[in-house]
Amino acid sequence: MFPSLKQTLIFVSFAIITRYFITMYHFLGYSKTLTYNDASCKLHSPTDLHGSEDMAIGKEGLLFMTSGDLHNVFEHGSNAAKPGGIWAFNINPYVDQRWVNSPQRLPLNGFDQELHGFHGHGFYISNQTDRLYVVNHAHTYSGIEIFRIEYNGIGRLPTLQYESTIGGDGLTFKRGTINDVIEGGEEINEIYVTTWLPNALPPNGKKSKQKTTSEIMGLLDNLSVQLFGIKKTEVLRCVRNSQKISWDCNAATAIKFVGANGITVSPDRSQIYVNDAPMRSLSIFSRNNKDGSLDFLQKIDTIDIIDNIEYLQDDTIIMGSIPKPYQYSIDREILGKTDVPVAGGAVVASKNQDTNEWSVKRLVTHDGKLLSQISCAAVWDKKIFMGSPFSLGFLECSLE
């Protein structure tokens, strides 16, 4: 006797649901066993460094960081968040010791932070043009702020001078959706920007009690994209027009992502790397030097969910990782256990120059008790630095 159509549908549905929950069990990191090697790590925690979402090393042994109190920005809107900023930390051991262990907030000269608000997300330090490009979730827009970096000699604080904003009209980019940025060509006329969400966040954040119907539908769509792996986000290429007055932004490639997150570029600007965090993959594109278009080359499995990425040298990329995402998404966000530390670490992807094959390994894995949830990492000599989007301060660890 064959099963009825109803029995067959019930069995198939049960099998699909079971498979989905097993997949999510592994995806959320419940099955992972981690070995922590963070005994050397120490926390730098200035009282007003509200998150250290992204970091990069500039010239003269300076570590730059963005802060933005991003949790409150996304949950309640930028007006409810603590002021963000750009910070510098002198990591060169051979210079003036007076501030070598004292991270400093840099004045944003020429930028009206009180008027617009500054909540830094991803950023890019160009050591070719001495420019700093940073995603800012301001009060009325999400855009890219461009600053000129003036280095004042080894052991001295650099000066940031505001130059322009891309997206200050509130229309170029959807509110809260852009994530990271890089410089394209060797002149200050081209950038690439990742979008990690397909739909704009409400002005007063996801938890606003005054959301419109379209805002609610947008939030539900953002959630479905993450839950079911729907590819709706992208990489944008923005080019300054011939009059150098405004910027035009369009898709850099037809390829879509579930959540395009960190982005980095090789020093010769010939290859661009894009991290799709929910898919645990790093896509490599060749960049056409003439028109800036991107052609897909290959994809790398990143082992963990990855946030920000930074090109080091010789086809080596340093990444901030979230090996057990359930600690944040389930324990903290759904169950409300805000005291649960979120483990994280620094992961490196490197290409074998003989075989052209990529490998990924963990450098430092932290249990989250000093700094919960790692979003970025930077290496200098035998030290590694790690930042967090939501926690106070940043970590300094030894690689010896």
Coordinates of N, CA and C in Angstrom, one line a residue, residues 115-295:
L115 N 26.2 68.9 13.5 CA 25.1 69.1 12.6 C 24.7 67.7 11.9
H116 N 25.7 67.0 11.4 CA 25.4 65.8 10.6 C 25.4 64.5 11.4
G117 N 26.2 64.5 12.5 CA 26.5 63.3 13.2 C 27.6 62.5 12.5
F118 N 28.3 61.7 13.3 CA 29.4 60.9 12.7 C 29.4 59.5 13.4
H119 N 29.0 58.5 12.7 CA 29.0 57.1 13.2 C 29.7 56.2 12.2
G120 N 31.0 56.1 12.4 CA 31.8 55.4 11.4 C 31.6 53.9 11.3
H121 N 31.5 53.3 10.1 CA 31.3 51.9 9.9 C 32.6 51.4 9.3
G122 N 32.6 50.9 8.1 CA 33.8 50.5 7.4 C 34.6 51.7 6.9
F123 N 35.9 51.5 6.7 CA 36.7 52.6 6.1 C 37.9 52.1 5.3
Y124 N 38.6 53.0 4.7 CA 39.7 52.7 3.9 C 40.8 53.7 4.0
I125 N 42.0 53.3 4.4 CA 43.1 54.2 4.4 C 43.9 54.0 3.1
S126 N 44.1 55.1 2.3 CA 44.9 55.0 1.1 C 46.3 55.6 1.4
N127 N 47.3 54.7 1.4 CA 48.7 55.2 1.5 C 49.3 55.6 0.2
Q128 N 48.5 55.6 -0.8 CA 48.9 56.1 -2.1 C 48.5 57.6 -2.3
T129 N 47.3 57.9 -1.9 CA 46.8 59.3 -2.0 C 46.6 60.0 -0.7
D130 N 47.0 59.3 0.4 CA 46.8 59.9 1.8 C 45.4 60.4 2.0
R131 N 44.5 59.5 1.7 CA 43.1 59.8 1.9 C 42.4 58.8 2.8
L132 N 41.4 59.2 3.6 CA 40.6 58.3 4.4 C 39.2 58.4 4.0
Y133 N 38.7 57.3 3.6 CA 37.3 57.2 3.1 C 36.5 56.4 4.2
V134 N 35.4 56.9 4.7 CA 34.7 56.2 5.8 C 33.2 56.2 5.5
V135 N 32.6 55.1 5.8 CA 31.1 55.0 5.7 C 30.6 55.7 7.0
N136 N 29.7 56.6 6.8 CA 29.1 57.4 8.0 C 27.6 57.3 7.9
H137 N 27.0 56.7 9.0 CA 25.6 56.7 9.1 C 25.2 57.9 9.9
A138 N 25.0 59.0 9.2 CA 24.8 60.3 9.8 C 23.3 60.4 10.1
H139 N 22.9 61.6 10.6 CA 21.5 61.8 11.1 C 20.5 61.7 10.0
T140 N 20.8 62.2 8.8 CA 19.9 62.2 7.7 C 20.3 61.5 6.5
Y141 N 21.4 60.8 6.5 CA 21.9 60.1 5.4 C 23.0 59.0 5.8
S142 N 23.2 58.1 4.9 CA 24.3 57.2 5.0 C 25.2 57.5 3.8
G143 N 26.4 57.8 4.0 CA 27.3 58.2 2.9 C 28.7 58.0 3.2
I144 N 29.6 58.4 2.3 CA 31.0 58.3 2.4 C 31.6 59.6 2.6
E145 N 32.3 59.8 3.7 CA 33.1 61.0 4.0 C 34.5 60.8 3.6
I146 N 35.1 61.8 2.9 CA 36.4 61.8 2.4 C 37.3 62.8 3.2
F147 N 38.4 62.3 3.8 CA 39.3 63.2 4.5 C 40.7 63.1 4.0
R148 N 41.4 64.2 4.0 CA 42.8 64.2 3.6 C 43.6 63.9 4.9
I149 N 44.6 63.0 4.8 CA 45.4 62.8 6.0 C 46.7 63.5 5.9
E150 N 47.0 64.3 6.8 CA 48.3 65.1 6.9 C 49.1 64.5 8.0
Y151 N 50.2 63.8 7.6 CA 51.1 63.2 8.5 C 52.1 64.3 9.0
N152 N 52.3 64.4 10.3 CA 53.1 65.4 10.9 C 54.4 65.0 11.5
G153 N 54.9 63.8 11.0 CA 56.1 63.3 11.5 C 55.9 62.2 12.5
I154 N 56.9 61.3 12.5 CA 56.8 60.1 13.3 C 56.7 60.5 14.8
G155 N 55.7 59.9 15.4 CA 55.5 60.2 16.9 C 54.6 61.3 17.1
R156 N 54.0 61.9 16.0 CA 53.0 63.0 16.2 C 51.7 62.6 15.7
L157 N 50.6 63.1 16.2 CA 49.3 62.8 15.7 C 49.1 63.4 14.3
P158 N 48.4 62.6 13.5 CA 48.1 63.1 12.1 C 47.0 64.1 12.2
T159 N 46.8 64.8 11.1 CA 45.6 65.8 11.0 C 44.7 65.3 9.9
L160 N 43.4 65.3 10.2 CA 42.4 64.9 9.2 C 41.7 66.2 8.8
Q161 N 41.6 66.4 7.4 CA 41.0 67.6 6.9 C 39.8 67.1 5.9
Y162 N 38.6 67.5 6.3 CA 37.4 67.1 5.5 C 37.5 67.6 4.1
E163 N 37.2 66.8 3.1 CA 37.1 67.2 1.7 C 35.7 67.2 1.1
S164 N 35.0 66.1 1.2 CA 33.7 66.0 0.6 C 32.9 64.8 1.1
T165 N 31.7 64.8 0.7 CA 30.7 63.7 1.1 C 30.1 63.1 -0.2
I166 N 30.1 61.8 -0.3 CA 29.3 61.1 -1.3 C 28.1 60.6 -0.7
G167 N 26.9 61.0 -1.2 CA 25.7 60.5 -0.7 C 25.0 61.4 0.4
G168 N 25.5 62.6 0.5 CA 24.9 63.5 1.5 C 23.5 64.0 1.2
D169 N 23.0 63.6 0.0 CA 21.7 64.0 -0.4 C 20.6 63.0 0.2
G170 N 21.1 61.9 0.8 CA 20.2 61.0 1.4 C 19.5 60.1 0.4
L171 N 19.9 60.2 -0.9 CA 19.3 59.4 -2.0 C 20.2 58.5 -2.6
T172 N 21.5 58.8 -2.7 CA 22.5 58.0 -3.3 C 22.6 56.6 -2.7
F173 N 22.6 56.5 -1.4 CA 22.6 55.2 -0.7 C 21.4 55.1 0.2
K174 N 20.9 53.9 0.4 CA 19.8 53.7 1.3 C 20.3 53.8 2.7
R175 N 19.5 54.3 3.6 CA 19.9 54.5 5.0 C 20.3 53.2 5.7
G176 N 21.5 53.2 6.2 CA 22.0 52.1 7.0 C 22.4 50.9 6.2
T177 N 22.4 50.9 4.8 CA 22.7 49.7 4.0 C 24.1 49.6 3.6
I178 N 24.9 50.7 3.6 CA 26.2 50.6 3.1 C 27.2 50.1 4.2
N179 N 28.2 49.4 3.9 CA 29.0 48.8 4.9 C 30.5 49.2 4.9
D180 N 31.1 49.0 3.7 CA 32.6 49.2 3.6 C 32.9 49.9 2.3
V181 N 34.1 50.4 2.2 CA 34.5 51.2 1.1 C 36.0 51.1 0.8
I182 N 36.4 51.1 -0.5 CA 37.8 51.2 -0.9 C 38.0 52.2 -2.0
E183 N 39.2 52.7 -2.1 CA 39.6 53.5 -3.2 C 39.9 52.7 -4.5
G184 N 39.4 53.1 -5.6 CA 39.6 52.4 -6.9 C 40.9 52.7 -7.5
G185 N 40.9 53.7 -8.4 CA 42.1 54.1 -9.1 C 43.1 54.8 -8.2
E186 N 44.2 55.2 -8.8 CA 45.2 55.9 -8.1 C 45.0 57.4 -7.9
E187 N 43.9 57.8 -8.5 CA 43.4 59.2 -8.3 C 42.2 59.2 -7.4
I188 N 41.8 60.3 -6.9 CA 40.7 60.4 -6.0 C 39.4 60.6 -6.7
N189 N 39.1 59.7 -7.7 CA 37.9 59.9 -8.5 C 37.1 58.6 -8.6
E190 N 37.4 57.6 -7.8 CA 36.7 56.3 -8.0 C 36.7 55.5 -6.6
I191 N 35.6 55.1 -6.2 CA 35.5 54.2 -5.0 C 34.6 53.0 -5.3
Y192 N 34.7 52.0 -4.4 CA 33.8 50.9 -4.5 C 33.2 50.7 -3.1
V193 N 31.9 50.5 -3.0 CA 31.1 50.4 -1.7 C 30.3 49.2 -1.7
T194 N 30.3 48.5 -0.5 CA 29.5 47.3 -0.4 C 28.2 47.7 0.3
T195 N 27.1 46.9 0.0 CA 25.8 47.1 0.6 C 25.5 45.8 1.4
W196 N 25.3 45.8 2.6 CA 25.1 44.6 3.4 C 23.6 44.3 3.6
L197 N 22.7 45.3 3.3 CA 21.3 45.1 3.4 C 20.6 45.6 2.1
P198 N 19.5 44.9 1.7 CA 18.9 45.4 0.5 C 17.9 46.6 0.7
N199 N 17.4 46.7 1.9 CA 16.4 47.7 2.2 C 16.8 48.7 3.3
A200 N 16.4 49.9 3.2 CA 16.8 50.9 4.2 C 16.3 50.6 5.6
L201 N 17.1 51.1 6.6 CA 16.6 51.0 8.0 C 15.7 52.2 8.3
P202 N 14.8 52.1 9.2 CA 13.9 53.3 9.5 C 14.8 54.3 10.2
P203 N 14.4 55.6 10.1 CA 15.2 56.7 10.6 C 15.5 56.5 12.1
N204 N 14.6 55.9 12.9 CA 14.8 55.7 14.3 C 15.2 54.3 14.6
G205 N 15.7 53.6 13.6 CA 16.2 52.2 13.8 C 15.2 51.1 13.8
K206 N 15.7 49.9 13.9 CA 14.8 48.7 13.7 C 13.8 48.6 14.8
K207 N 14.1 49.1 16.0 CA 13.1 49.0 17.1 C 12.2 50.2 17.3
S208 N 12.2 51.1 16.3 CA 11.3 52.2 16.3 C 9.9 51.8 16.4
K209 N 9.1 52.5 17.2 CA 7.7 52.2 17.4 C 6.8 53.0 16.4
Q210 N 7.5 53.7 15.5 CA 6.8 54.5 14.5 C 7.1 54.2 13.1
K211 N 7.3 52.9 12.8 CA 7.6 52.4 11.5 C 6.4 52.4 10.6
T212 N 6.7 52.8 9.3 CA 5.6 52.7 8.3 C 5.5 51.3 7.8
T213 N 4.4 51.0 7.0 CA 4.2 49.7 6.5 C 5.4 49.3 5.6
S214 N 5.8 50.2 4.8 CA 6.9 49.9 3.8 C 8.2 49.6 4.6
E215 N 8.4 50.3 5.7 CA 9.6 50.1 6.5 C 9.6 48.7 7.2
I216 N 8.4 48.3 7.7 CA 8.2 47.0 8.2 C 8.5 45.9 7.2
M217 N 7.9 46.1 6.0 CA 8.2 45.1 4.9 C 9.6 45.1 4.6
G218 N 10.3 46.2 4.6 CA 11.7 46.2 4.3 C 12.6 45.5 5.3
L219 N 12.2 45.6 6.6 CA 12.9 44.9 7.6 C 12.7 43.4 7.5
L220 N 11.5 43.0 7.2 CA 11.2 41.6 7.0 C 11.9 41.0 5.8
D221 N 12.0 41.8 4.8 CA 12.8 41.4 3.6 C 14.3 41.2 3.9
N222 N 14.8 42.2 4.7 CA 16.2 42.1 5.2 C 16.4 40.8 5.9
L223 N 15.5 40.5 6.8 CA 15.6 39.3 7.6 C 15.5 38.0 6.8
S224 N 14.6 38.0 5.8 CA 14.4 36.8 5.0 C 15.7 36.5 4.1
V225 N 16.3 37.6 3.7 CA 17.6 37.5 2.9 C 18.6 36.8 3.7
Q226 N 18.8 37.2 5.0 CA 19.7 36.5 5.9 C 19.4 35.1 6.2
L227 N 18.1 34.8 6.5 CA 17.7 33.5 6.9 C 17.7 32.5 5.8
F228 N 17.4 32.9 4.6 CA 17.3 31.9 3.5 C 18.3 32.1 2.4
G229 N 19.3 33.0 2.6 CA 20.4 33.1 1.7 C 20.1 33.6 0.4
I230 N 19.2 34.6 0.3 CA 18.7 35.2 -0.9 C 19.8 36.3 -1.3
K231 N 20.2 36.3 -2.5 CA 21.3 37.2 -2.9 C 20.7 38.5 -3.5
K232 N 20.7 39.6 -2.7 CA 20.1 40.9 -3.1 C 21.0 42.1 -2.9
T233 N 22.2 41.9 -2.2 CA 23.1 43.0 -2.0 C 24.1 43.0 -3.0
E234 N 24.9 44.1 -3.1 CA 25.8 44.3 -4.2 C 27.0 45.2 -3.9
V235 N 27.9 45.3 -4.9 CA 29.0 46.2 -4.8 C 28.8 47.3 -5.8
L236 N 28.9 48.5 -5.3 CA 28.7 49.7 -6.1 C 30.0 50.4 -6.5
R237 N 30.1 50.9 -7.6 CA 31.2 51.7 -8.1 C 30.8 53.1 -8.3
C238 N 31.4 54.0 -7.6 CA 31.1 55.4 -7.6 C 32.2 56.2 -8.3
V239 N 31.9 57.0 -9.3 CA 32.9 57.8 -10.1 C 32.5 59.2 -10.0
R240 N 33.6 60.1 -9.8 CA 33.4 61.5 -9.8 C 33.2 62.0 -11.3
N241 N 32.2 62.8 -11.5 CA 32.0 63.2 -12.9 C 33.1 64.2 -13.4
S242 N 33.1 64.5 -14.7 CA 34.2 65.2 -15.3 C 34.4 66.6 -14.7
Q243 N 33.3 67.2 -14.1 CA 33.4 68.5 -13.5 C 33.9 68.4 -12.1
K244 N 34.0 67.1 -11.6 CA 34.5 66.9 -10.2 C 33.6 67.5 -9.2
I245 N 32.3 67.6 -9.5 CA 31.4 68.2 -8.5 C 30.5 67.1 -7.8
S246 N 30.0 66.1 -8.6 CA 29.2 65.1 -8.0 C 29.7 63.7 -8.4
W247 N 29.1 62.7 -7.8 CA 29.5 61.3 -8.0 C 28.3 60.5 -8.6
D248 N 28.6 59.6 -9.5 CA 27.6 58.7 -10.0 C 27.9 57.3 -9.5
C249 N 26.9 56.6 -9.0 CA 27.1 55.3 -8.4 C 26.3 54.3 -9.1
N250 N 26.9 53.2 -9.5 CA 26.2 52.1 -10.2 C 26.8 50.8 -9.8
A251 N 26.1 49.7 -10.1 CA 26.6 48.3 -9.7 C 27.9 48.1 -10.5
A252 N 28.9 47.6 -9.7 CA 30.2 47.3 -10.3 C 30.3 46.0 -11.0
T253 N 29.4 45.1 -10.6 CA 29.3 43.7 -11.2 C 27.8 43.3 -11.1
A254 N 27.4 42.4 -12.0 CA 26.1 41.9 -12.0 C 25.9 40.8 -10.9
I255 N 27.0 40.4 -10.3 CA 26.9 39.3 -9.2 C 26.4 40.0 -8.0
K256 N 25.4 39.3 -7.3 CA 24.8 39.7 -6.1 C 25.3 38.8 -4.9
F257 N 25.1 39.4 -3.7 CA 25.5 38.7 -2.5 C 24.4 38.6 -1.5
V258 N 24.5 37.7 -0.6 CA 23.5 37.7 0.5 C 23.8 38.9 1.4
G259 N 25.0 39.1 1.8 CA 25.4 40.3 2.6 C 26.8 40.7 2.3
A260 N 27.0 41.5 1.3 CA 28.3 42.0 0.9 C 28.8 42.9 2.1
N261 N 29.9 42.5 2.6 CA 30.4 43.2 3.9 C 31.7 43.8 3.6
G262 N 32.8 43.2 4.1 CA 34.1 43.8 4.0 C 34.6 43.8 2.5
I263 N 35.4 44.8 2.2 CA 36.0 44.8 0.8 C 37.4 45.3 0.9
T264 N 38.3 44.8 0.1 CA 39.7 45.3 0.1 C 40.2 45.2 -1.3
V265 N 41.4 45.7 -1.5 CA 42.0 45.8 -2.9 C 43.5 45.6 -2.8
S266 N 44.0 45.0 -3.9 CA 45.5 44.8 -3.9 C 46.2 46.1 -4.2
P267 N 47.4 46.3 -3.8 CA 48.1 47.5 -3.9 C 48.1 48.1 -5.4
D268 N 48.2 47.2 -6.3 CA 48.2 47.7 -7.7 C 46.9 47.9 -8.3
R269 N 45.8 47.7 -7.5 CA 44.4 48.0 -7.8 C 43.9 47.0 -8.9
S270 N 44.6 45.9 -9.1 CA 44.2 45.0 -10.2 C 43.2 43.9 -9.7
Q271 N 43.1 43.7 -8.4 CA 42.1 42.7 -7.9 C 41.4 43.3 -6.7
I272 N 40.1 43.0 -6.6 CA 39.2 43.4 -5.5 C 38.6 42.2 -4.8
Y273 N 38.6 42.2 -3.5 CA 38.1 41.1 -2.7 C 36.9 41.5 -1.9
V274 N 35.8 40.7 -2.0 CA 34.5 41.0 -1.4 C 34.1 39.9 -0.5
N275 N 33.8 40.2 0.8 CA 33.4 39.2 1.7 C 31.9 39.1 1.8
D276 N 31.3 37.9 1.6 CA 29.9 37.7 1.7 C 29.7 37.0 3.1
A277 N 29.5 37.8 4.1 CA 29.5 37.2 5.5 C 28.6 36.0 5.7
P278 N 27.3 36.1 5.4 CA 26.4 35.0 5.7 C 26.8 33.7 5.0
M279 N 27.4 33.9 3.8 CA 27.8 32.7 3.0 C 29.2 32.2 3.3
R280 N 29.9 32.9 4.2 CA 31.2 32.5 4.6 C 32.1 32.3 3.4
S281 N 32.1 33.3 2.5 CA 32.9 33.2 1.3 C 33.5 34.5 1.0
L282 N 34.7 34.4 0.3 CA 35.4 35.6 -0.1 C 35.5 35.5 -1.6
S283 N 34.9 36.5 -2.4 CA 35.0 36.5 -3.8 C 36.1 37.4 -4.3
I284 N 36.8 36.9 -5.3 CA 37.9 37.6 -5.9 C 37.6 38.1 -7.3
F285 N 37.8 39.4 -7.6 CA 37.4 39.9 -8.9 C 38.7 40.6 -9.5
S286 N 38.8 40.5 -10.8 CA 39.8 41.3 -11.4 C 39.2 42.6 -11.8
R287 N 40.0 43.7 -11.7 CA 39.4 45.0 -11.9 C 40.0 45.6 -13.2
N288 N 39.2 46.0 -14.1 CA 39.6 46.6 -15.4 C 40.1 48.0 -15.1
N289 N 41.4 48.3 -15.4 CA 41.9 49.6 -15.1 C 41.4 50.7 -15.9
K290 N 40.7 50.3 -17.1 CA 40.2 51.4 -18.0 C 38.8 51.8 -17.5
D291 N 37.9 50.9 -17.3 CA 36.5 51.3 -17.0 C 36.1 50.9 -15.6
G292 N 37.0 50.3 -14.8 CA 36.7 49.9 -13.4 C 35.7 48.8 -13.2
S293 N 35.4 48.1 -14.3 CA 34.4 47.0 -14.2 C 35.1 45.8 -13.5
L294 N 34.3 44.9 -12.9 CA 34.9 43.8 -12.1 C 34.5 42.5 -12.8
D295 N 35.4 41.6 -13.0 CA 35.2 40.2 -13.5 C 35.5 39.2 -12.4

